[in-house]
Short mmCIF file of C-alpha atoms and ligand atoms in Angstrom, two decimals:
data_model
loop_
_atom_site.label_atom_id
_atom_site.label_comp_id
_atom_site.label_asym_id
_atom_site.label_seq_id
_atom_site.Cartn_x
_atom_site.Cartn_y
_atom_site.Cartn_z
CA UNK Q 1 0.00 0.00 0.00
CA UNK Q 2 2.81 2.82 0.52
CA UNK Q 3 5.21 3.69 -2.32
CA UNK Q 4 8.35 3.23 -1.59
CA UNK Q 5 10.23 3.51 -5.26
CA UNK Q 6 10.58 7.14 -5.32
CA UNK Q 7 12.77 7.21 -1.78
CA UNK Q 8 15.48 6.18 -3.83
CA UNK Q 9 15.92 9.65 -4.96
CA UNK Q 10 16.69 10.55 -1.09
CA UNK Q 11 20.14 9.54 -1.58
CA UNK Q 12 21.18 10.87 -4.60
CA UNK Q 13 19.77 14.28 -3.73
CA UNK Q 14 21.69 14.34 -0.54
CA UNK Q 15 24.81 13.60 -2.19
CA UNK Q 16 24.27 16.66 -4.77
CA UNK Q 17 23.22 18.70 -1.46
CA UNK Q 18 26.49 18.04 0.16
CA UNK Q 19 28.31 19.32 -3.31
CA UNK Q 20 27.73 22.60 -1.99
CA UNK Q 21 29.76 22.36 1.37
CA UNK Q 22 32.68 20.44 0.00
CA UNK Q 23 35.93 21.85 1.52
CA UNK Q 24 35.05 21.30 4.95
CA UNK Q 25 37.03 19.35 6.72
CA UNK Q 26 35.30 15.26 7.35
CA UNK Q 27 33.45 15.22 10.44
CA UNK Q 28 30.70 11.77 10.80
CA UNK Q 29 28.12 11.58 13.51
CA UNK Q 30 28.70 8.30 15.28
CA UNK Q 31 25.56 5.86 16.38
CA UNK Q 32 25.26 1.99 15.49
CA UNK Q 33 23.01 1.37 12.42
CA UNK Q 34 21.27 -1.68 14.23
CA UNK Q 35 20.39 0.23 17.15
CA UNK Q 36 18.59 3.08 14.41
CA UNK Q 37 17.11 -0.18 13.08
CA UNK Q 38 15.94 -1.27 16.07
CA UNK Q 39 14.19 1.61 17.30
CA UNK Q 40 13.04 2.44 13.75
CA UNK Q 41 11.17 -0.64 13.44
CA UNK Q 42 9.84 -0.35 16.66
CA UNK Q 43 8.24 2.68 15.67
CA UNK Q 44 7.09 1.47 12.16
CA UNK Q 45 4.98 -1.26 14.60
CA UNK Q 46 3.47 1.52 16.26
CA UNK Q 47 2.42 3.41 13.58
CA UNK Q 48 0.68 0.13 12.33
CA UNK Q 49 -2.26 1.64 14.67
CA UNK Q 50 -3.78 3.88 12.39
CA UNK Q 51 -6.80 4.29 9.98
CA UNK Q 52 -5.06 3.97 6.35
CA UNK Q 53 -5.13 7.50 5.02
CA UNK Q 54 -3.06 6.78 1.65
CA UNK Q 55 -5.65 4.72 0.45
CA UNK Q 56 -8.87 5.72 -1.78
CA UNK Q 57 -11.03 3.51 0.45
CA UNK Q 58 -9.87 5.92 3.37
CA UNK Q 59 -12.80 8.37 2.18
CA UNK Q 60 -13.19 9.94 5.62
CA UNK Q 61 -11.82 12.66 7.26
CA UNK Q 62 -9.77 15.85 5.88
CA UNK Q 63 -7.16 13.80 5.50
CA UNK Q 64 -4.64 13.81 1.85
CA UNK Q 65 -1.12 11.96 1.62
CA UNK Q 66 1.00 14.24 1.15
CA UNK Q 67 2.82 14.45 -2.74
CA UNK Q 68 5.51 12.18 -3.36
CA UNK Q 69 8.04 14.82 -4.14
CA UNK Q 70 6.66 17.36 -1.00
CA UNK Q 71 7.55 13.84 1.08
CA UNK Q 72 11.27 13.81 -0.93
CA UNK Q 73 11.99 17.84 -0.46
CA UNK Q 74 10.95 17.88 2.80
CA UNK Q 75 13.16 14.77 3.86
CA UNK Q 76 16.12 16.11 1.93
CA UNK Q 77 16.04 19.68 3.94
CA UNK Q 78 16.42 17.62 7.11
CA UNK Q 79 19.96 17.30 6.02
CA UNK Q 80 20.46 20.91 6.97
CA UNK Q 81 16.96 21.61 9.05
CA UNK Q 82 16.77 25.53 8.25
CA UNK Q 83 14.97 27.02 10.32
CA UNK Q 84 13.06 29.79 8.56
CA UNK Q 85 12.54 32.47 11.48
CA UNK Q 86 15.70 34.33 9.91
CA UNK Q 87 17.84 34.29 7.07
CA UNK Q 88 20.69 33.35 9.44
CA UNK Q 89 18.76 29.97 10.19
CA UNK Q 90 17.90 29.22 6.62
CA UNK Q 91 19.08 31.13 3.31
CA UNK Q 92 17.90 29.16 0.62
CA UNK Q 93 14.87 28.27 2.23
CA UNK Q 94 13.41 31.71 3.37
CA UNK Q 95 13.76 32.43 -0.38
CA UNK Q 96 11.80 29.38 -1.20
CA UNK Q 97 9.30 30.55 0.65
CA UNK Q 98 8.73 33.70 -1.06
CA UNK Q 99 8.70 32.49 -3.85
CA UNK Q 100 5.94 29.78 -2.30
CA UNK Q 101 3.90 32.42 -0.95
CA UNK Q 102 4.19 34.39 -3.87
CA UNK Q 103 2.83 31.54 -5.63
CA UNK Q 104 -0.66 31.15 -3.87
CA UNK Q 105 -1.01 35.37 -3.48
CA UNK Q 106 -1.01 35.03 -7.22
CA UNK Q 107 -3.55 32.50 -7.80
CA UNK Q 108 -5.87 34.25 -5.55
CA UNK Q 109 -4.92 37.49 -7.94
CA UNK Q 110 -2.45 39.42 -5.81
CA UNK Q 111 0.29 40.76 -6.94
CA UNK Q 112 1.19 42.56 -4.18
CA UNK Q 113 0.75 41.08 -0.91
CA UNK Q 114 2.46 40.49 2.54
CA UNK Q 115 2.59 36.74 3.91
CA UNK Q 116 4.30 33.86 5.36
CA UNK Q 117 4.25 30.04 5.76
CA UNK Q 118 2.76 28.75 9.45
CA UNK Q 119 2.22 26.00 11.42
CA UNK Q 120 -1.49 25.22 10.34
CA UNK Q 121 -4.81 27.26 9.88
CA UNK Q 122 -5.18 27.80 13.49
CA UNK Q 123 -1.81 30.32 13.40
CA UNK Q 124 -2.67 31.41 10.12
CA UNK Q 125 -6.23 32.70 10.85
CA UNK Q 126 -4.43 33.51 14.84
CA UNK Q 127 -2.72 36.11 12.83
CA UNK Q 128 -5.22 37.14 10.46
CA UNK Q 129 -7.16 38.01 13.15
CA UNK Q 130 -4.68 39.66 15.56
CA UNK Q 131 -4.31 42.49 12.75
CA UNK Q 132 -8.25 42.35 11.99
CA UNK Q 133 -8.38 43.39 15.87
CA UNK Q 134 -5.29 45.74 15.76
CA UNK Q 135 -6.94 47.54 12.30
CA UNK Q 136 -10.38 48.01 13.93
CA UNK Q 137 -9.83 48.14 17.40
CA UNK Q 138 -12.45 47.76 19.83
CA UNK Q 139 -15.17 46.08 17.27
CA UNK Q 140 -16.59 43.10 17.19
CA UNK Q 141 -15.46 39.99 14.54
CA UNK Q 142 -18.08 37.98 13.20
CA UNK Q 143 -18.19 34.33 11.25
CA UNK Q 144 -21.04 31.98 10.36
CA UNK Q 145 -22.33 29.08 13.07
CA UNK Q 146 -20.63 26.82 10.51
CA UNK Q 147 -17.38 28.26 10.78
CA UNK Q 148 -14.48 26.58 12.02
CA UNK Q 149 -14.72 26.46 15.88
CA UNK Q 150 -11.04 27.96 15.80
CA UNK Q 151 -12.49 31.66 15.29
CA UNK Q 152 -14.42 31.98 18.20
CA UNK Q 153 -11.26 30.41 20.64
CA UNK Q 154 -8.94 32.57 18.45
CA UNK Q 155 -11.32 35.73 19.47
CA UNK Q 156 -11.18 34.88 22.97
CA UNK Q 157 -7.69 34.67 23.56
CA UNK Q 158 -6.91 37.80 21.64
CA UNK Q 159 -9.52 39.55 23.96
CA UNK Q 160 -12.17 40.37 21.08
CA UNK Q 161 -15.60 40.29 21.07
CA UNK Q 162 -16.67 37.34 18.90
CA UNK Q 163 -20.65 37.06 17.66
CA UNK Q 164 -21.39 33.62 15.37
CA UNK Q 165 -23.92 34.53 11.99
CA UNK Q 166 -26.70 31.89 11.40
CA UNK Q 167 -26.06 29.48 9.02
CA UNK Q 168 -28.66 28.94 6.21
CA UNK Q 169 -29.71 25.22 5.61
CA UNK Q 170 -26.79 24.64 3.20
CA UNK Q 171 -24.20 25.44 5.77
CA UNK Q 172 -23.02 29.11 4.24
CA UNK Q 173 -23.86 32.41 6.26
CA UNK Q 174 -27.44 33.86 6.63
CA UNK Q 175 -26.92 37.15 4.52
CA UNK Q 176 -30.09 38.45 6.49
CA UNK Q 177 -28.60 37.50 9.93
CA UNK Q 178 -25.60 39.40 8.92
CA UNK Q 179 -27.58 42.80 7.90
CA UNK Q 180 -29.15 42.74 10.83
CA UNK Q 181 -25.72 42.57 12.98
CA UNK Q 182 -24.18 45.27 11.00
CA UNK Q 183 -27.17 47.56 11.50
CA UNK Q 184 -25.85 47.63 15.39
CA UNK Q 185 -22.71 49.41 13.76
CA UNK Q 186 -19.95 47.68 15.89
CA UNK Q 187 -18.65 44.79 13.54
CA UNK Q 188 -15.15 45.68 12.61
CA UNK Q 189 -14.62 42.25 10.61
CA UNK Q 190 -16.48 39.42 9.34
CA UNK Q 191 -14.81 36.24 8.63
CA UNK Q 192 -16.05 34.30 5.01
CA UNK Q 193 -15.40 30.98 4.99
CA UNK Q 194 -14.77 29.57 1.53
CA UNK Q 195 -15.25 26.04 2.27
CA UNK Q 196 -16.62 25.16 5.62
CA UNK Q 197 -15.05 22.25 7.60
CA UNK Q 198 -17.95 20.17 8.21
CA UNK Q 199 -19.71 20.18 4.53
CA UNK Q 200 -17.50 22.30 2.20
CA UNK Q 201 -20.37 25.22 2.17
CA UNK Q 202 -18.99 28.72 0.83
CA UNK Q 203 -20.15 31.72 2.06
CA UNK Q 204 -22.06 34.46 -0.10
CA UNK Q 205 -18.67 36.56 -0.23
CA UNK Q 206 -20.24 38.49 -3.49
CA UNK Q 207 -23.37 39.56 -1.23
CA UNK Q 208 -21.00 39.89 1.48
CA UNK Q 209 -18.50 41.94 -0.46
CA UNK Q 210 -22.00 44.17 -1.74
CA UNK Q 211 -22.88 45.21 2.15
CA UNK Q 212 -19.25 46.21 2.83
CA UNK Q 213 -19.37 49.35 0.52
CA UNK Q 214 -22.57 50.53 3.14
CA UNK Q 215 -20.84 49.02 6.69
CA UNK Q 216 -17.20 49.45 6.45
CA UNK Q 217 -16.34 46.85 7.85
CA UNK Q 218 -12.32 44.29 7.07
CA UNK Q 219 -13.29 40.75 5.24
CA UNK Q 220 -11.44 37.88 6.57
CA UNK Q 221 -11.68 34.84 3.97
CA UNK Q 222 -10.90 31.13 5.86
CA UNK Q 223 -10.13 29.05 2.80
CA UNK Q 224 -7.86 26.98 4.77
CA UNK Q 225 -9.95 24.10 3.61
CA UNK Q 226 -11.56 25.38 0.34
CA UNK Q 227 -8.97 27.91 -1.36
CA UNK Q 228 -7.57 25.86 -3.71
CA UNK Q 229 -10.35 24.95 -5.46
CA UNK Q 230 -10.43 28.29 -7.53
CA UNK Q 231 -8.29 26.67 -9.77
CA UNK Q 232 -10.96 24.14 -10.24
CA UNK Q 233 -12.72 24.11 -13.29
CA UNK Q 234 -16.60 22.28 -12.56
CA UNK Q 235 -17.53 24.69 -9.16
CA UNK Q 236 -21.09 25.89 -9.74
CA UNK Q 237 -21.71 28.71 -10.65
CA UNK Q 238 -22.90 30.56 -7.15
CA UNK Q 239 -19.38 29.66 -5.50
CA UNK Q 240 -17.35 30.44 -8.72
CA UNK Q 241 -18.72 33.73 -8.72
CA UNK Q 242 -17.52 33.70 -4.60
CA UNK Q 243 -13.99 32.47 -5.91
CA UNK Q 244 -13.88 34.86 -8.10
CA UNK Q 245 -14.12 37.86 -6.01
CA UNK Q 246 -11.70 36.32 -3.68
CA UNK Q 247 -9.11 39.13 -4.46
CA UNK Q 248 -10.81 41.88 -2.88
CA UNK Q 249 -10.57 40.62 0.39
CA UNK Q 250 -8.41 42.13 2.83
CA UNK Q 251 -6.69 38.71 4.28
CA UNK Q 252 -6.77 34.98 3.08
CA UNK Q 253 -6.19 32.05 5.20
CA UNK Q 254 -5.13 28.57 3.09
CA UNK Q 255 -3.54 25.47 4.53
CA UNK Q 256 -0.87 23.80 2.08
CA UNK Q 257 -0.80 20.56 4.41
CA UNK Q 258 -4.95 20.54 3.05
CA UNK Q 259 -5.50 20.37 -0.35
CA UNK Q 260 -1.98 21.28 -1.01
CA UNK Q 261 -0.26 17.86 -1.17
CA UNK Q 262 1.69 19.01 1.60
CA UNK Q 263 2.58 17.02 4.90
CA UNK Q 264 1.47 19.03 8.12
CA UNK Q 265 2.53 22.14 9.60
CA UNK Q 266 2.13 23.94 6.36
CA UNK Q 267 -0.54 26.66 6.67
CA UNK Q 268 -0.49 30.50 5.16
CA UNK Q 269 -1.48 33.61 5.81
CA UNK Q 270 -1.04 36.12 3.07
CA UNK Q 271 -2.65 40.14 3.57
CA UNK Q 272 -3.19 42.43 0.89
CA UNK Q 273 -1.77 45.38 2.65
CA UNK Q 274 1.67 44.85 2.92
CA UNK Q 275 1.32 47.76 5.22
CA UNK Q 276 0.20 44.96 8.21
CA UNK Q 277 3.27 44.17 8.71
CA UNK Q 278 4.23 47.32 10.82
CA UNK Q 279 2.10 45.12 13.58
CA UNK Q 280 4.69 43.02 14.29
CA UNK Q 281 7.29 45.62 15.20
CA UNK Q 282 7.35 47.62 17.93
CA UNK Q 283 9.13 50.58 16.76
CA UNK Q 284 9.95 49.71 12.97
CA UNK Q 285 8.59 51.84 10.46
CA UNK Q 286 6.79 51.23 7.02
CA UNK Q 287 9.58 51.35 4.63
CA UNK Q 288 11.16 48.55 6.03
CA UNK Q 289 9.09 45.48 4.95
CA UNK Q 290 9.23 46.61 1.18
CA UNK Q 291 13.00 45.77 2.05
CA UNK Q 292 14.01 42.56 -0.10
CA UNK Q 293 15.91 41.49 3.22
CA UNK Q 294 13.04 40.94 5.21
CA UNK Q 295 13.72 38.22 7.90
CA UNK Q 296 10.06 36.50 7.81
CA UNK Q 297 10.36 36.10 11.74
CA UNK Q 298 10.14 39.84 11.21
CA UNK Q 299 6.22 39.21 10.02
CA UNK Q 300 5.78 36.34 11.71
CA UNK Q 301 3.98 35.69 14.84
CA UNK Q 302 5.85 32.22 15.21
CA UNK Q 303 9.63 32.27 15.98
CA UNK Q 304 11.58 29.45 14.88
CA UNK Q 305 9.85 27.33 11.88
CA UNK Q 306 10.35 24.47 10.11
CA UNK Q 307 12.12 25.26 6.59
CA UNK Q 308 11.77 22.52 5.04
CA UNK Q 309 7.53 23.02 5.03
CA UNK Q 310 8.65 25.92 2.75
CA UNK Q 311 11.03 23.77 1.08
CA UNK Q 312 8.43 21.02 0.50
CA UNK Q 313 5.79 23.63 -0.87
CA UNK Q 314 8.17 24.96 -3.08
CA UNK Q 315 9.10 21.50 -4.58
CA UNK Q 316 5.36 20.83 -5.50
CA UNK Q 317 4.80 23.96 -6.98
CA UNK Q 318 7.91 23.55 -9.41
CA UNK Q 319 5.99 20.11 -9.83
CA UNK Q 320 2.55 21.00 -10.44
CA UNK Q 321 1.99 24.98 -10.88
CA UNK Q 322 -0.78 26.27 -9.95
CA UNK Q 323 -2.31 27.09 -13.28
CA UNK Q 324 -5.84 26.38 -14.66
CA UNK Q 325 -5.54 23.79 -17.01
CA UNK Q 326 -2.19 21.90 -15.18
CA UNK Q 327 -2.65 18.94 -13.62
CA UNK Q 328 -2.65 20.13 -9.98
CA UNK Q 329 -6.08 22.11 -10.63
CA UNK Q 330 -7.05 18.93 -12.99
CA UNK Q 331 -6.96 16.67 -10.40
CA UNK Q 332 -8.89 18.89 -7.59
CA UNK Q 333 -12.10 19.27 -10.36
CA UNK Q 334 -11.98 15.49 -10.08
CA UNK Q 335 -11.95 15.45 -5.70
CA UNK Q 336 -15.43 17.73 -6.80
CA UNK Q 337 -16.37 15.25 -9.34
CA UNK Q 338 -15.71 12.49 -7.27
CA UNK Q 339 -18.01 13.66 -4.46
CA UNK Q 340 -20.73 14.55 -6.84
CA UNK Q 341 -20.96 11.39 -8.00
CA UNK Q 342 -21.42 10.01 -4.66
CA UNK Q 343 -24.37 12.73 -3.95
CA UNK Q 344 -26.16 11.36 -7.14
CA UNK Q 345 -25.87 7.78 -5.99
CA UNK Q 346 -26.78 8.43 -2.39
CA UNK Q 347 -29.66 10.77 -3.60
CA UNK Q 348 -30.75 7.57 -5.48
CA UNK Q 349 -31.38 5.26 -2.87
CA UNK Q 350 -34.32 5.70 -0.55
CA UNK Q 351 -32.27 4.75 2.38
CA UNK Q 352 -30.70 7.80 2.53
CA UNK Q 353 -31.44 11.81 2.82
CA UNK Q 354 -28.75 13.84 1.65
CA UNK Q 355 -29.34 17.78 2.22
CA UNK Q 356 -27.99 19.45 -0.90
CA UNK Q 357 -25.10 18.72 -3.44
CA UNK Q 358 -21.57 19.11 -2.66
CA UNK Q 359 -19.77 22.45 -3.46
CA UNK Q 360 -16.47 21.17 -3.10
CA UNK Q 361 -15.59 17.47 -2.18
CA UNK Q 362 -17.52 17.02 0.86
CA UNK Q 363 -20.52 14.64 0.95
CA UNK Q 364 -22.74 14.67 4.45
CA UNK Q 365 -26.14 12.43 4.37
CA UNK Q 366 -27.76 10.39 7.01
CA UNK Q 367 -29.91 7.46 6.95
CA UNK Q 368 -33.67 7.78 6.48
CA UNK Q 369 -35.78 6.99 10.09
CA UNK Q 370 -38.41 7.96 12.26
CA UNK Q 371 -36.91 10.33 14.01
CA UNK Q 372 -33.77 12.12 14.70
CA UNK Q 373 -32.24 10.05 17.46
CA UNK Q 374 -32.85 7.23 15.69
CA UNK Q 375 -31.19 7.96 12.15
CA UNK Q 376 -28.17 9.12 14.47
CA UNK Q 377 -27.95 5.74 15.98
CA UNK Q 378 -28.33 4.71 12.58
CA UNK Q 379 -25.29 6.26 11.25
CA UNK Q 380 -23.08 5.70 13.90
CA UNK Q 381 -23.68 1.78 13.03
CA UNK Q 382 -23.01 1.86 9.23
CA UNK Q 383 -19.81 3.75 9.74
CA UNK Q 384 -18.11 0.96 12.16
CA UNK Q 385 -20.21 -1.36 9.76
CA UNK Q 386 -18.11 0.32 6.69
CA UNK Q 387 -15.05 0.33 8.81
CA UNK Q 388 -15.22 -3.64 9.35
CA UNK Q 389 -15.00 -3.65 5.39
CA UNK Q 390 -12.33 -1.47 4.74
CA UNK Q 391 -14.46 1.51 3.70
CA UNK Q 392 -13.32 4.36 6.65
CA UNK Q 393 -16.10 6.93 6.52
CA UNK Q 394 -16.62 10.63 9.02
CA UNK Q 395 -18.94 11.41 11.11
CA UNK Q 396 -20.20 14.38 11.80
CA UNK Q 397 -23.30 16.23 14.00
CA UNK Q 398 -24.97 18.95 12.09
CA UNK Q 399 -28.29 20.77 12.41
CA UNK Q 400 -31.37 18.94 11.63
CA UNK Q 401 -32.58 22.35 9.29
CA UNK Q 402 -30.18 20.97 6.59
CA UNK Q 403 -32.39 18.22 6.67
CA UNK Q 404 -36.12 19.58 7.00
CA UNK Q 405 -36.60 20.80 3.36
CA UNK Q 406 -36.52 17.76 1.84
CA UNK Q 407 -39.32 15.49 2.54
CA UNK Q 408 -37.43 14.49 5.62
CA UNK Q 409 -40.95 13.54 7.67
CA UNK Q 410 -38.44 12.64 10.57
CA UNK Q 411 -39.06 13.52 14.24
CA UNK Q 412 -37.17 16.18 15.53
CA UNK Q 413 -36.54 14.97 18.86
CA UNK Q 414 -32.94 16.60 18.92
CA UNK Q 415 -31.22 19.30 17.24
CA UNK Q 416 -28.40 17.75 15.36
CA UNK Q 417 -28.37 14.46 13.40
CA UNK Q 418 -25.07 12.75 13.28
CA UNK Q 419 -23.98 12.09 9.41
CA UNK Q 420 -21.93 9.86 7.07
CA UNK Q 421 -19.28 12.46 6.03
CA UNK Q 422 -16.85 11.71 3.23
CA UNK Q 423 -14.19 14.41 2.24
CA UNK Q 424 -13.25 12.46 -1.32
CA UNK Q 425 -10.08 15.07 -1.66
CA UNK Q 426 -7.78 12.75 -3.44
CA UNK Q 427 -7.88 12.26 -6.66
CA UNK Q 428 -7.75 8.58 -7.21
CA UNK Q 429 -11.41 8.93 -5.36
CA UNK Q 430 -13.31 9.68 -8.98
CA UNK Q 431 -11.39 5.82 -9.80
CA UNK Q 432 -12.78 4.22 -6.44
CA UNK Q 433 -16.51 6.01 -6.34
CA UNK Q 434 -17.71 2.67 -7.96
CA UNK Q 435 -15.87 0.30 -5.04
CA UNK Q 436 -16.86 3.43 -2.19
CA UNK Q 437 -20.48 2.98 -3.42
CA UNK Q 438 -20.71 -0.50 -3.57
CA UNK Q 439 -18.82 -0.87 0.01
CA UNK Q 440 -21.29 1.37 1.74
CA UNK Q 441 -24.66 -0.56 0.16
CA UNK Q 442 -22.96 -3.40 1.79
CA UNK Q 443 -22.71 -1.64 5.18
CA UNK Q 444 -25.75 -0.42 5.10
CA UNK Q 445 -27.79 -3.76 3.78
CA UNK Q 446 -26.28 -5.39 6.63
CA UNK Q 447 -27.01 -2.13 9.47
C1 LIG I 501 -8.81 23.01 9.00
C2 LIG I 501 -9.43 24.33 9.11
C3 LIG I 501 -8.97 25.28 10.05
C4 LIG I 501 -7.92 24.95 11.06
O1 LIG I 501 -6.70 24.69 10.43
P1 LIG I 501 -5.58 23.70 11.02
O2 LIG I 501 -4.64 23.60 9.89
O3 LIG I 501 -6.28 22.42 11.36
O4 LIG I 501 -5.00 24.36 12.22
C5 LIG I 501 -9.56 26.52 10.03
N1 LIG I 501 -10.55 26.82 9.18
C6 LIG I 501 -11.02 25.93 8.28
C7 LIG I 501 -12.12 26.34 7.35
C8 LIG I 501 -10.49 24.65 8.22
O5 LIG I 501 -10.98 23.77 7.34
#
């Protein structure tokens, strides 16, 4: 099940690495290879105790194997471990990440920008939302029910007032629930999530966008999940149109170690004022961040950071660009495909209520019963039925309104319903919708 062939490559890239310090004199690290082995295998044991992401039948969870040459890069830069807080603790590698940020500012339409690499989304929107609070101090910061539950913790340790929007009953913010918020004048930001966690919903940012030009208020877009799928090239056409206003946002969160191919600890925060950056400093004045020496711990609320993430972002990108037709954005139109072929099949069989169609590559339904409680119990039953076959499913709890509209004569005798929730993100899942399909009738005969 896990490639091994291109590790081979490990080697030979080391020994072209090491071309580049030659002239030093010989110096070897001493420790016994069968003690590494022993320990090493130990550990490879351990590890045994884990769902099998890599696969396609793993259809559960956010969860995408890294690429194999983000794997290679990032191994290689162990070698020398730069740490990207300074460009004392990692030349090459700060530069790489530049370049890697400059790379996803441009797809999202920037061309000027200011942004780094981070340890996840969490930092990323941390940040994003630190300067939100430091450019409207004192007001309030908004996001949708369905927003990741990061916002609201992130709000409360930076000490600002945090207010959660309705969702509609397709998981994307209640544009009337918003109005009325604004109307109270004291919203200084309002967070759009392009892809929510649970069910891949994007907000209304066009709408959203319309109402800034009356409130005034700073747009915060989370596409730490969804952002990469503006390169894809089947979205319809409501959250196209919220792609492609993207660009007139004032900050964008997007996690690499996502839908990025990248391992984790690869998030990014990237502003569109480059002007933020005087935040970080105490006593450091504009000019200097439109230096071209800029130490990124300089912009950075992290200190010392792995350079190899940048390293391993950088190596993908040279890989698979992020253009239109290339076959990075390719292969994300088929995650969507994927999981809208697994709406049509679940929509087709009575067994099943599934609340509207994917707008990424995240598929939520739950099994038809009398009432609430009862399709919960239901669900919980065909995913360790699935599980027992190999088919590793999500599960999720998520308002029963997603559920009322559609014939759905279920008693509400709770508030949630606990889903099946697939996230089909890689692409060999358009190959395996066929085997997923046929898994989970199986699963479900037998529940
Ligand atoms: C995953 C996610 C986060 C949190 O990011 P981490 O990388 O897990 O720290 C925030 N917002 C959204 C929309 C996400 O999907």
């Amino acid at each position: 099940m896990l490639e091994k062939e291109s590790f081979k490559l490990v080697v030979e890239a080391i020994e072209q690495l090491e071309m580049g310090f030659q002239g030093l004199p010989e110096f070897n690290s001493s420790f016994e290879l069968d003690n590494l082995r022993n320990v090493l295998l130990e550990v490879a044991t351990r590890m045994q105790d884990n769902f099998p992401y890599p696969h396609p039948l793993y259809v559960g969870q956010m969860l995408k194997p890294p690429h194999p040459i983000a794997r290679l890069a990032y191994t290689l830069s162990l070698w020398i471990n730069p740490n990207n807080h300074a460009l004392d603790g990692g030349r090459a590698s700060t530069i790489m990440e530049k370049e890697a940020v400059n790379e996803i500012a441009q797809m999202f339409g920037w061309k000027i920008h200011l942004g780094h690499l981070c340890g996840g989304g969490t930092m990323a929107n941390l940040e994003a939302l630190w300067v939100a609070g430091k450019v409207k101090p004192g007001l309030k910061i908004v996001a949708s029910q369905q927003s990741h539950y990061t916002h609201e913790r992130i709000c409360s340790v930076l000490g600002i007032p945090f207010v959660a929007v309705k969702s509609d009953r397709q998981g994307r913010m209640n544009l009337d629930a918003l109005k009325t918020l604004l109307a109270a004048g004291d919203i200084g930001t309002v967070v759009v999530t392009m892809g929510t966690t649970a069910t891949g919903s994007v907000d209304p940012l066009p709408e959203i966008l319309e109402l800034q030009s009356q409130y005034n208020f700073r747009i915060h877009a989370d596409a730490a999940y969804g952002g990469y799928f503006t390169l894809a090239n089947n979205l319809d056409t409501k959250t196209r149109a919220a792609f492609d206003c993207l660009k007139a946002v004032d900050s964008i969160v997007i996690d690499p170690h996502k839908h990025g191919l990248q391992p984790y600890g690869c998030g990014c925060v990237i502003f569109q004022d480059p002007k933020v950056g005087s935040f970080y400093k105490h006593e450091c004045p504009f000019t200097y961040f439109t230096s071209d020496e800029l130490h990124l711990g300089e912009i950075s609320l992290e200190c010392s950071r792995p350079g190899a993430s940048a390293v391993a972002l950088w190596a993908t990108q040279r890989l698979l660009p992020y253009t239109k037709e290339g076959q990075f954005a390719t292969e994300l139109s088929k995650s969507r495909k994927a999981a809208l072929t697994l709406f049509e099949k679940i929509q087709g069989d009575d067994r099943f209520l599934i609340a509207f169609p994917p707008e990424l590559d995240i598929v939520v339904w739950t099994p038809r019963a009398t009432s609430a409680s009862a399709a919960s119990e239901i669900a919980k039953k065909i995913f360790a039925s699935s599980a027992q076959k190999n088919l590793h499913l999500a599960i999720a709890n998520l308002p029963v309104e997603f559920f009322i509209n559609i014939g759905a004569e279920m008693k509400l005798d709770q508030d949630y319903l606990t889903c099946l929730r697939s996230c089909l993100m890689k692409p060999e899942h358009f190959d395996w919708v066929d085997d997923i399909w046929q898994l989970l009738q199986h699963a479900t005969d037998q529940v």
